[in-house]
Structure formats: structure tokens, C-alpha cells
Amino acid sequence: EIVLTQSPGTLSLSPGERATLSCRASQSVSSTYFDWYQQKPGQAPRLLIYGTSSRAAGIPDRFSGSGSGTDFTLTISGLEPEDFAVYYCQHFGSSRTFGQGTKVEIK
Amino acid sequence: QVQLQQSGPGLVKPSQTLSLTCAISGDSVSSNSAAWNWIRQSPSRGLEWLGRAYYRSKWYNDYAVSVKSRIIINPDTSRNHFSLQLNSVTPEDTAVYYCARASVSRQLGLDSWGQGTLVTVSS
């Protein structure tokens, strides 16, 4: 079973700063089925990025995804107040696996 | 716009069956371009995919290995919903349960989610 490890666990940044979130897979995975989700307290996760680099509907262009093989990255180019949340990477292969999450908090 | 509305009890006794329903509006459970998923979230296990049902000329199911022996996900075409049945629950099954749609047009990304149901397993 593929394990996704996200780093860092917590990212403390100020509004306007750039956030770089990493996700490493325990073995090479298909970039076609690699996604990123955002979750705010008390809410369901929301799809941000699918297929490694495609933004979901309504997602602003400050969010971007990249990567291949075992290493994937979510970048938020300039943090807005509403971006402080928990972010999960996820891969769908024979099963669907989530990372443990990175919390982006206000510094 | 797709909306998923969950319903079901929030408290289940140990050894009994957890049953939840997810009502779909804006799409069809029989769609050839979607799959219907159940996912749960707990502090100890994080986000955990449980399984899915989907229609591609016939019905298919896939289940996570961790729950495969005690889970059923059933579509109901007459009511346009799908359900989760998890048997023989223990306190470790306490979690927030979500239904979600995986869309072929989003490369099977989970693009619509239910509101979540906190299910507590306790006597």
C-alpha cells in the first residue's frame, strides 16, 4: 500500500507570503490521479488540484501543483486570509490514500 | 451543481451496523462518468477512504482492505442515492463520515462532498 508523507506538519506564515507544501509517496505513483484538498474546521475537504497540476472549478490561480514520481508540491503564491487551513495530498491507484495533512497557520 | 446530502444516525452501539445514506442532486448515481465514495476522518486515522460504487454498463464496487470484510456500498437508482453499511462496528469506527463524488472529468478527483456525519460507536 502506498503511503503519502506530507511536510512540514505545520507551516507558520504571514498573509502575502508564499507557501510550499510537499508530499512524498512511498513508491512512484501516477501523476494523473494525484490531488490536493483544502479543509477548514467543521467543513468537508474541498478539491483544489487534480491530476497533479489542474485547478478545480473556482480555485484561484495562486494555487498551483507540480511533481511526478514520488515527489509532489502544492504552492500558494501569496497567502490570503482564507487560505489558512489544512491541506491534504491524495493519490488514487488500486486504493485511495491520503497524506496526514499540513496545517498552514497565521504567523 | 452537484449536491450530496447525508443522513443517518449519529450513535451506533458496538457490534451493530452503521448505516448512512447520501442523496444526490444534480447528477445520477448511474452516471457513467462518476463514482460514489465513502470516506471517514478521525484524529487517530486521518482521512481514510472506505470504498466506492460506480456504473459502467454494470455496477462495480471497490473497498478498502481495512474494512473489506464488513462493508457494503449500495446504489439505489429509484431514489438516486447510495448508502454505506458497515457491520460489526467497534469504538475504532468512531469518525466523521463523508460521501463524495469522484468525477471522470476531474480525473477522479473528489469534487463534491456531503456535509459529513459524526458517528459515535458507544454503548
PDB file of C-alpha atoms in Angstrom:
ATOM      1  CA  GLU A   1       0.000   0.000   0.000  1.00  0.00           C
ATOM      2  CA  ILE A   2       1.260   3.470  -0.918  1.00  0.00           C
ATOM      3  CA  VAL A   3       1.989   5.822   1.969  1.00  0.00           C
ATOM      4  CA  LEU A   4       1.913   9.582   1.435  1.00  0.00           C
ATOM      5  CA  THR A   5       4.049  11.674   3.791  1.00  0.00           C
ATOM      6  CA  GLN A   6       3.445  15.410   3.924  1.00  0.00           C
ATOM      7  CA  SER A   7       5.894  18.010   5.149  1.00  0.00           C
ATOM      8  CA  PRO A   8       6.059  20.141   7.099  1.00  0.00           C
ATOM      9  CA  GLY A   9       3.369  19.219   9.586  1.00  0.00           C
ATOM     10  CA  THR A  10       2.712  22.885  10.274  1.00  0.00           C
ATOM     11  CA  LEU A  11       3.684  25.945   8.255  1.00  0.00           C
ATOM     12  CA  SER A  12       3.565  29.317  10.026  1.00  0.00           C
ATOM     13  CA  LEU A  13       3.398  32.169   7.544  1.00  0.00           C
ATOM     14  CA  SER A  14       2.058  35.694   7.192  1.00  0.00           C
ATOM     15  CA  PRO A  15      -0.565  36.809   4.676  1.00  0.00           C
ATOM     16  CA  GLY A  16       1.060  37.587   1.345  1.00  0.00           C
ATOM     17  CA  GLU A  17       3.860  35.077   1.811  1.00  0.00           C
ATOM     18  CA  ARG A  18       4.465  32.092  -0.417  1.00  0.00           C
ATOM     19  CA  ALA A  19       3.607  28.629   0.893  1.00  0.00           C
ATOM     20  CA  THR A  20       5.282  25.481  -0.373  1.00  0.00           C
ATOM     21  CA  LEU A  21       3.812  22.175   0.768  1.00  0.00           C
ATOM     22  CA  SER A  22       5.415  18.835  -0.005  1.00  0.00           C
ATOM     23  CA  CYS A  23       4.051  15.324  -0.364  1.00  0.00           C
ATOM     24  CA  ARG A  24       6.252  12.281  -0.826  1.00  0.00           C
ATOM     25  CA  ALA A  25       4.951   8.884  -1.912  1.00  0.00           C
ATOM     26  CA  SER A  26       6.485   5.640  -0.663  1.00  0.00           C
ATOM     27  CA  GLN A  27       6.755   4.489  -4.278  1.00  0.00           C
ATOM     28  CA  SER A  28       6.324   6.063  -7.681  1.00  0.00           C
ATOM     29  CA  VAL A  29       2.703   6.947  -8.432  1.00  0.00           C
ATOM     30  CA  SER A  30       0.757   8.115 -11.437  1.00  0.00           C
ATOM     31  CA  SER A  31       0.513  11.889 -11.632  1.00  0.00           C
ATOM     32  CA  THR A  32      -2.857  11.507 -13.379  1.00  0.00           C
ATOM     33  CA  TYR A  33      -4.587  10.585 -10.130  1.00  0.00           C
ATOM     34  CA  PHE A  34      -2.777  12.849  -7.690  1.00  0.00           C
ATOM     35  CA  ASP A  35      -4.854  15.543  -5.966  1.00  0.00           C
ATOM     36  CA  TRP A  36      -4.695  18.217  -3.297  1.00  0.00           C
ATOM     37  CA  TYR A  37      -7.543  19.144  -0.930  1.00  0.00           C
ATOM     38  CA  GLN A  38      -8.123  22.010   1.462  1.00  0.00           C
ATOM     39  CA  GLN A  39     -10.061  21.572   4.685  1.00  0.00           C
ATOM     40  CA  LYS A  40     -11.259  24.235   7.075  1.00  0.00           C
ATOM     41  CA  PRO A  41     -12.562  23.498  10.597  1.00  0.00           C
ATOM     42  CA  GLY A  42     -16.011  21.926  10.614  1.00  0.00           C
ATOM     43  CA  GLN A  43     -16.087  21.578   6.826  1.00  0.00           C
ATOM     44  CA  ALA A  44     -15.604  18.768   4.352  1.00  0.00           C
ATOM     45  CA  PRO A  45     -12.411  18.762   2.320  1.00  0.00           C
ATOM     46  CA  ARG A  46     -12.514  20.698  -0.937  1.00  0.00           C
ATOM     47  CA  LEU A  47     -10.781  19.677  -4.138  1.00  0.00           C
ATOM     48  CA  LEU A  48      -8.101  22.213  -5.081  1.00  0.00           C
ATOM     49  CA  ILE A  49      -5.858  20.475  -7.600  1.00  0.00           C
ATOM     50  CA  TYR A  50      -6.453  17.291  -9.592  1.00  0.00           C
ATOM     51  CA  GLY A  51      -4.149  15.401 -11.916  1.00  0.00           C
ATOM     52  CA  THR A  52      -1.138  16.955 -10.128  1.00  0.00           C
ATOM     53  CA  SER A  53      -1.485  20.397 -11.698  1.00  0.00           C
ATOM     54  CA  SER A  54      -5.041  21.180 -12.837  1.00  0.00           C
ATOM     55  CA  ARG A  55      -7.053  23.581 -10.725  1.00  0.00           C
ATOM     56  CA  ALA A  56     -10.580  22.561  -9.813  1.00  0.00           C
ATOM     57  CA  ALA A  57     -13.520  24.811 -10.612  1.00  0.00           C
ATOM     58  CA  GLY A  58     -13.424  28.154  -8.829  1.00  0.00           C
ATOM     59  CA  ILE A  59      -9.919  27.708  -7.435  1.00  0.00           C
ATOM     60  CA  PRO A  60      -7.840  30.897  -7.759  1.00  0.00           C
ATOM     61  CA  ASP A  61      -4.640  30.828  -9.774  1.00  0.00           C
ATOM     62  CA  ARG A  62      -2.471  31.498  -6.735  1.00  0.00           C
ATOM     63  CA  PHE A  63      -2.799  27.748  -6.120  1.00  0.00           C
ATOM     64  CA  SER A  64      -0.556  25.566  -8.264  1.00  0.00           C
ATOM     65  CA  GLY A  65       0.557  21.962  -8.185  1.00  0.00           C
ATOM     66  CA  SER A  66       3.544  20.169  -9.626  1.00  0.00           C
ATOM     67  CA  GLY A  67       5.526  16.974  -9.340  1.00  0.00           C
ATOM     68  CA  SER A  68       5.991  13.464 -10.599  1.00  0.00           C
ATOM     69  CA  GLY A  69       7.129  10.054  -9.457  1.00  0.00           C
ATOM     70  CA  THR A  70       7.350  10.244  -5.672  1.00  0.00           C
ATOM     71  CA  ASP A  71       7.577  13.998  -5.056  1.00  0.00           C
ATOM     72  CA  PHE A  72       4.706  16.441  -5.394  1.00  0.00           C
ATOM     73  CA  THR A  73       4.292  20.075  -4.383  1.00  0.00           C
ATOM     74  CA  LEU A  74       1.418  22.451  -3.724  1.00  0.00           C
ATOM     75  CA  THR A  75       2.345  26.124  -3.934  1.00  0.00           C
ATOM     76  CA  ILE A  76       0.249  29.058  -2.794  1.00  0.00           C
ATOM     77  CA  SER A  77       1.864  32.097  -4.365  1.00  0.00           C
ATOM     78  CA  GLY A  78       0.591  34.720  -1.928  1.00  0.00           C
ATOM     79  CA  LEU A  79      -1.434  33.683   1.082  1.00  0.00           C
ATOM     80  CA  GLU A  80      -4.851  35.238   1.521  1.00  0.00           C
ATOM     81  CA  PRO A  81      -6.597  35.171   4.921  1.00  0.00           C
ATOM     82  CA  GLU A  82      -8.983  32.446   3.692  1.00  0.00           C
ATOM     83  CA  ASP A  83      -6.072  30.141   2.760  1.00  0.00           C
ATOM     84  CA  PHE A  84      -5.141  29.327   6.341  1.00  0.00           C
ATOM     85  CA  ALA A  85      -6.357  25.753   6.607  1.00  0.00           C
ATOM     86  CA  VAL A  86      -5.201  22.147   6.476  1.00  0.00           C
ATOM     87  CA  TYR A  87      -4.069  20.720   3.144  1.00  0.00           C
ATOM     88  CA  TYR A  88      -4.057  17.058   2.160  1.00  0.00           C
ATOM     89  CA  CYS A  89      -2.453  15.286  -0.733  1.00  0.00           C
ATOM     90  CA  GLN A  90      -4.128  12.186  -2.097  1.00  0.00           C
ATOM     91  CA  HIS A  91      -3.466   9.504  -4.644  1.00  0.00           C
ATOM     92  CA  PHE A  92      -5.863   7.090  -6.278  1.00  0.00           C
ATOM     93  CA  GLY A  93      -4.438   3.840  -7.551  1.00  0.00           C
ATOM     94  CA  SER A  94      -5.702   0.437  -6.514  1.00  0.00           C
ATOM     95  CA  SER A  95      -6.946   2.265  -3.430  1.00  0.00           C
ATOM     96  CA  ARG A  96      -7.299   5.885  -2.409  1.00  0.00           C
ATOM     97  CA  THR A  97      -4.704   7.162   0.048  1.00  0.00           C
ATOM     98  CA  PHE A  98      -4.444  10.500   1.834  1.00  0.00           C
ATOM     99  CA  GLY A  99      -1.464  12.181   3.429  1.00  0.00           C
ATOM    100  CA  GLN A 100      -1.641  13.171   7.071  1.00  0.00           C
ATOM    101  CA  GLY A 101      -2.050  16.865   6.282  1.00  0.00           C
ATOM    102  CA  THR A 102      -0.119  20.134   6.523  1.00  0.00           C
ATOM    103  CA  LYS A 103      -1.610  22.905   8.606  1.00  0.00           C
ATOM    104  CA  VAL A 104      -0.972  26.397   7.275  1.00  0.00           C
ATOM    105  CA  GLU A 105      -1.349  28.775  10.189  1.00  0.00           C
ATOM    106  CA  ILE A 106      -1.038  32.505  10.618  1.00  0.00           C
ATOM    107  CA  LYS A 107       2.328  33.580  11.983  1.00  0.00           C
TER     108      LYS A 107
ATOM    109  CA  GLN B   1     -24.257  21.907  -9.442  1.00  0.00           C
ATOM    110  CA  VAL B   2     -23.963  18.603  -7.640  1.00  0.00           C
ATOM    111  CA  GLN B   3     -25.096  18.439  -4.044  1.00  0.00           C
ATOM    112  CA  LEU B   4     -24.761  15.498  -1.689  1.00  0.00           C
ATOM    113  CA  GLN B   5     -26.949  15.301   1.418  1.00  0.00           C
ATOM    114  CA  GLN B   6     -26.099  12.771   4.081  1.00  0.00           C
ATOM    115  CA  SER B   7     -28.488  11.231   6.576  1.00  0.00           C
ATOM    116  CA  GLY B   8     -28.293   8.588   9.257  1.00  0.00           C
ATOM    117  CA  PRO B   9     -27.847   8.070  12.986  1.00  0.00           C
ATOM    118  CA  GLY B  10     -25.031   9.642  14.908  1.00  0.00           C
ATOM    119  CA  LEU B  11     -24.824   6.940  17.564  1.00  0.00           C
ATOM    120  CA  VAL B  12     -24.336   3.220  17.000  1.00  0.00           C
ATOM    121  CA  LYS B  13     -23.795   0.510  19.596  1.00  0.00           C
ATOM    122  CA  PRO B  14     -20.725  -1.748  19.418  1.00  0.00           C
ATOM    123  CA  SER B  15     -21.201  -4.888  17.299  1.00  0.00           C
ATOM    124  CA  GLN B  16     -24.140  -3.313  15.468  1.00  0.00           C
ATOM    125  CA  THR B  17     -24.365  -1.952  11.924  1.00  0.00           C
ATOM    126  CA  LEU B  18     -23.595   1.617  10.913  1.00  0.00           C
ATOM    127  CA  SER B  19     -25.899   2.780   8.110  1.00  0.00           C
ATOM    128  CA  LEU B  20     -25.682   6.099   6.260  1.00  0.00           C
ATOM    129  CA  THR B  21     -27.310   7.401   3.104  1.00  0.00           C
ATOM    130  CA  CYS B  22     -26.109  10.011   0.634  1.00  0.00           C
ATOM    131  CA  ALA B  23     -28.773  11.652  -1.529  1.00  0.00           C
ATOM    132  CA  ILE B  24     -27.579  13.020  -4.867  1.00  0.00           C
ATOM    133  CA  SER B  25     -28.938  16.076  -6.639  1.00  0.00           C
ATOM    134  CA  GLY B  26     -27.545  17.461  -9.877  1.00  0.00           C
ATOM    135  CA  ASP B  27     -26.175  14.122 -11.060  1.00  0.00           C
ATOM    136  CA  SER B  28     -27.227  10.494 -11.340  1.00  0.00           C
ATOM    137  CA  VAL B  29     -25.966   7.603  -9.284  1.00  0.00           C
ATOM    138  CA  SER B  30     -25.987   5.660 -12.575  1.00  0.00           C
ATOM    139  CA  SER B  31     -23.728   8.166 -14.321  1.00  0.00           C
ATOM    140  CA  ASN B  32     -21.006   6.636 -16.465  1.00  0.00           C
ATOM    141  CA  SER B  33     -18.666   9.493 -15.581  1.00  0.00           C
ATOM    142  CA  ALA B  34     -18.751   9.383 -11.792  1.00  0.00           C
ATOM    143  CA  ALA B  35     -18.010   7.108  -8.870  1.00  0.00           C
ATOM    144  CA  TRP B  36     -19.646   7.381  -5.481  1.00  0.00           C
ATOM    145  CA  ASN B  37     -17.392   7.168  -2.454  1.00  0.00           C
ATOM    146  CA  TRP B  38     -17.459   6.948   1.306  1.00  0.00           C
ATOM    147  CA  ILE B  39     -14.576   8.415   3.308  1.00  0.00           C
ATOM    148  CA  ARG B  40     -14.163   8.831   7.039  1.00  0.00           C
ATOM    149  CA  GLN B  41     -11.984  11.044   9.206  1.00  0.00           C
ATOM    150  CA  SER B  42     -10.820  10.592  12.762  1.00  0.00           C
ATOM    151  CA  PRO B  43      -7.966  12.089  14.797  1.00  0.00           C
ATOM    152  CA  SER B  44      -6.243   8.715  15.021  1.00  0.00           C
ATOM    153  CA  ARG B  45      -6.603   7.568  11.398  1.00  0.00           C
ATOM    154  CA  GLY B  46      -6.863  10.844   9.486  1.00  0.00           C
ATOM    155  CA  LEU B  47      -8.751  10.730   6.195  1.00  0.00           C
ATOM    156  CA  GLU B  48      -9.500   7.141   5.254  1.00  0.00           C
ATOM    157  CA  TRP B  49     -11.170   6.052   2.038  1.00  0.00           C
ATOM    158  CA  LEU B  50     -13.642   3.234   2.620  1.00  0.00           C
ATOM    159  CA  GLY B  51     -14.911   2.341  -0.808  1.00  0.00           C
ATOM    160  CA  ARG B  52     -16.901   3.251  -3.876  1.00  0.00           C
ATOM    161  CA  ALA B  53     -19.690   2.178  -6.187  1.00  0.00           C
ATOM    162  CA  TYR B  54     -19.890   3.049  -9.860  1.00  0.00           C
ATOM    163  CA  TYR B  55     -21.768   2.116 -13.020  1.00  0.00           C
ATOM    164  CA  ARG B  56     -20.068   1.261 -16.285  1.00  0.00           C
ATOM    165  CA  SER B  57     -22.714  -0.800 -18.100  1.00  0.00           C
ATOM    166  CA  LYS B  58     -22.965  -2.749 -14.865  1.00  0.00           C
ATOM    167  CA  TRP B  59     -22.345  -1.992 -11.212  1.00  0.00           C
ATOM    168  CA  TYR B  60     -18.937  -2.255  -9.609  1.00  0.00           C
ATOM    169  CA  ASN B  61     -17.657  -1.869  -6.066  1.00  0.00           C
ATOM    170  CA  ASP B  62     -14.177  -1.352  -4.657  1.00  0.00           C
ATOM    171  CA  TYR B  63     -13.458  -1.463  -0.948  1.00  0.00           C
ATOM    172  CA  ALA B  64     -10.505  -0.612   1.256  1.00  0.00           C
ATOM    173  CA  VAL B  65      -8.689  -3.673   2.553  1.00  0.00           C
ATOM    174  CA  SER B  66      -9.109  -2.445   6.138  1.00  0.00           C
ATOM    175  CA  VAL B  67     -12.922  -2.758   6.021  1.00  0.00           C
ATOM    176  CA  LYS B  68     -13.487  -5.119   3.100  1.00  0.00           C
ATOM    177  CA  SER B  69     -14.967  -7.936   5.166  1.00  0.00           C
ATOM    178  CA  ARG B  70     -17.686  -5.817   6.741  1.00  0.00           C
ATOM    179  CA  ILE B  71     -18.650  -3.025   4.295  1.00  0.00           C
ATOM    180  CA  ILE B  72     -21.334  -2.723   1.653  1.00  0.00           C
ATOM    181  CA  ILE B  73     -21.898   0.333  -0.544  1.00  0.00           C
ATOM    182  CA  ASN B  74     -25.202   0.128  -2.393  1.00  0.00           C
ATOM    183  CA  PRO B  75     -26.586   2.389  -5.094  1.00  0.00           C
ATOM    184  CA  ASP B  76     -30.338   2.994  -5.236  1.00  0.00           C
ATOM    185  CA  THR B  77     -31.348   4.151  -8.690  1.00  0.00           C
ATOM    186  CA  SER B  78     -35.016   4.700  -7.789  1.00  0.00           C
ATOM    187  CA  ARG B  79     -34.080   7.228  -5.108  1.00  0.00           C
ATOM    188  CA  ASN B  80     -30.846   8.456  -6.711  1.00  0.00           C
ATOM    189  CA  HIS B  81     -28.796   7.839  -3.633  1.00  0.00           C
ATOM    190  CA  PHE B  82     -26.163   5.487  -2.323  1.00  0.00           C
ATOM    191  CA  SER B  83     -25.672   4.012   1.090  1.00  0.00           C
ATOM    192  CA  LEU B  84     -22.952   2.803   3.405  1.00  0.00           C
ATOM    193  CA  GLN B  85     -23.365  -0.224   5.609  1.00  0.00           C
ATOM    194  CA  LEU B  86     -20.526  -1.074   8.000  1.00  0.00           C
ATOM    195  CA  ASN B  87     -21.081  -4.154  10.101  1.00  0.00           C
ATOM    196  CA  SER B  88     -19.761  -5.210  13.489  1.00  0.00           C
ATOM    197  CA  VAL B  89     -18.609  -1.741  14.482  1.00  0.00           C
ATOM    198  CA  THR B  90     -16.239  -1.033  17.360  1.00  0.00           C
ATOM    199  CA  PRO B  91     -15.260   2.247  19.033  1.00  0.00           C
ATOM    200  CA  GLU B  92     -12.423   2.482  16.468  1.00  0.00           C
ATOM    201  CA  ASP B  93     -15.090   3.159  13.835  1.00  0.00           C
ATOM    202  CA  THR B  94     -16.000   6.425  15.547  1.00  0.00           C
ATOM    203  CA  ALA B  95     -15.356   9.129  12.964  1.00  0.00           C
ATOM    204  CA  VAL B  96     -16.866  11.788  10.759  1.00  0.00           C
ATOM    205  CA  TYR B  97     -18.170  10.009   7.670  1.00  0.00           C
ATOM    206  CA  TYR B  98     -18.342  11.753   4.293  1.00  0.00           C
ATOM    207  CA  CYS B  99     -19.826  10.772   0.975  1.00  0.00           C
ATOM    208  CA  ALA B 100     -18.143  12.192  -2.113  1.00  0.00           C
ATOM    209  CA  ARG B 101     -18.318  12.077  -5.896  1.00  0.00           C
ATOM    210  CA  ALA B 102     -15.264  11.210  -7.981  1.00  0.00           C
ATOM    211  CA  SER B 103     -15.590  12.759 -11.397  1.00  0.00           C
ATOM    212  CA  VAL B 104     -14.070  11.346 -14.558  1.00  0.00           C
ATOM    213  CA  SER B 105     -13.810  14.910 -15.909  1.00  0.00           C
ATOM    214  CA  ARG B 106     -11.630  15.775 -12.888  1.00  0.00           C
ATOM    215  CA  GLN B 107      -9.515  12.625 -13.302  1.00  0.00           C
ATOM    216  CA  LEU B 108     -11.390  11.000 -10.454  1.00  0.00           C
ATOM    217  CA  GLY B 109     -10.774  13.868  -8.073  1.00  0.00           C
ATOM    218  CA  LEU B 110     -13.368  14.087  -5.297  1.00  0.00           C
ATOM    219  CA  ASP B 111     -15.096  17.237  -6.473  1.00  0.00           C
ATOM    220  CA  SER B 112     -18.325  17.142  -4.448  1.00  0.00           C
ATOM    221  CA  TRP B 113     -18.698  16.182  -0.809  1.00  0.00           C
ATOM    222  CA  GLY B 114     -21.505  15.670   1.640  1.00  0.00           C
ATOM    223  CA  GLN B 115     -21.674  17.710   4.806  1.00  0.00           C
ATOM    224  CA  GLY B 116     -20.259  14.954   6.999  1.00  0.00           C
ATOM    225  CA  THR B 117     -21.886  12.897   9.746  1.00  0.00           C
ATOM    226  CA  LEU B 118     -20.242  12.332  13.097  1.00  0.00           C
ATOM    227  CA  VAL B 119     -20.858   8.717  14.049  1.00  0.00           C
ATOM    228  CA  THR B 120     -20.001   7.655  17.576  1.00  0.00           C
ATOM    229  CA  VAL B 121     -19.767   3.979  18.438  1.00  0.00           C
ATOM    230  CA  SER B 122     -20.668   3.612  22.084  1.00  0.00           C
ATOM    231  CA  SER B 123     -22.970   1.624  24.312  1.00  0.00           C
TER     232      SER B 123
END
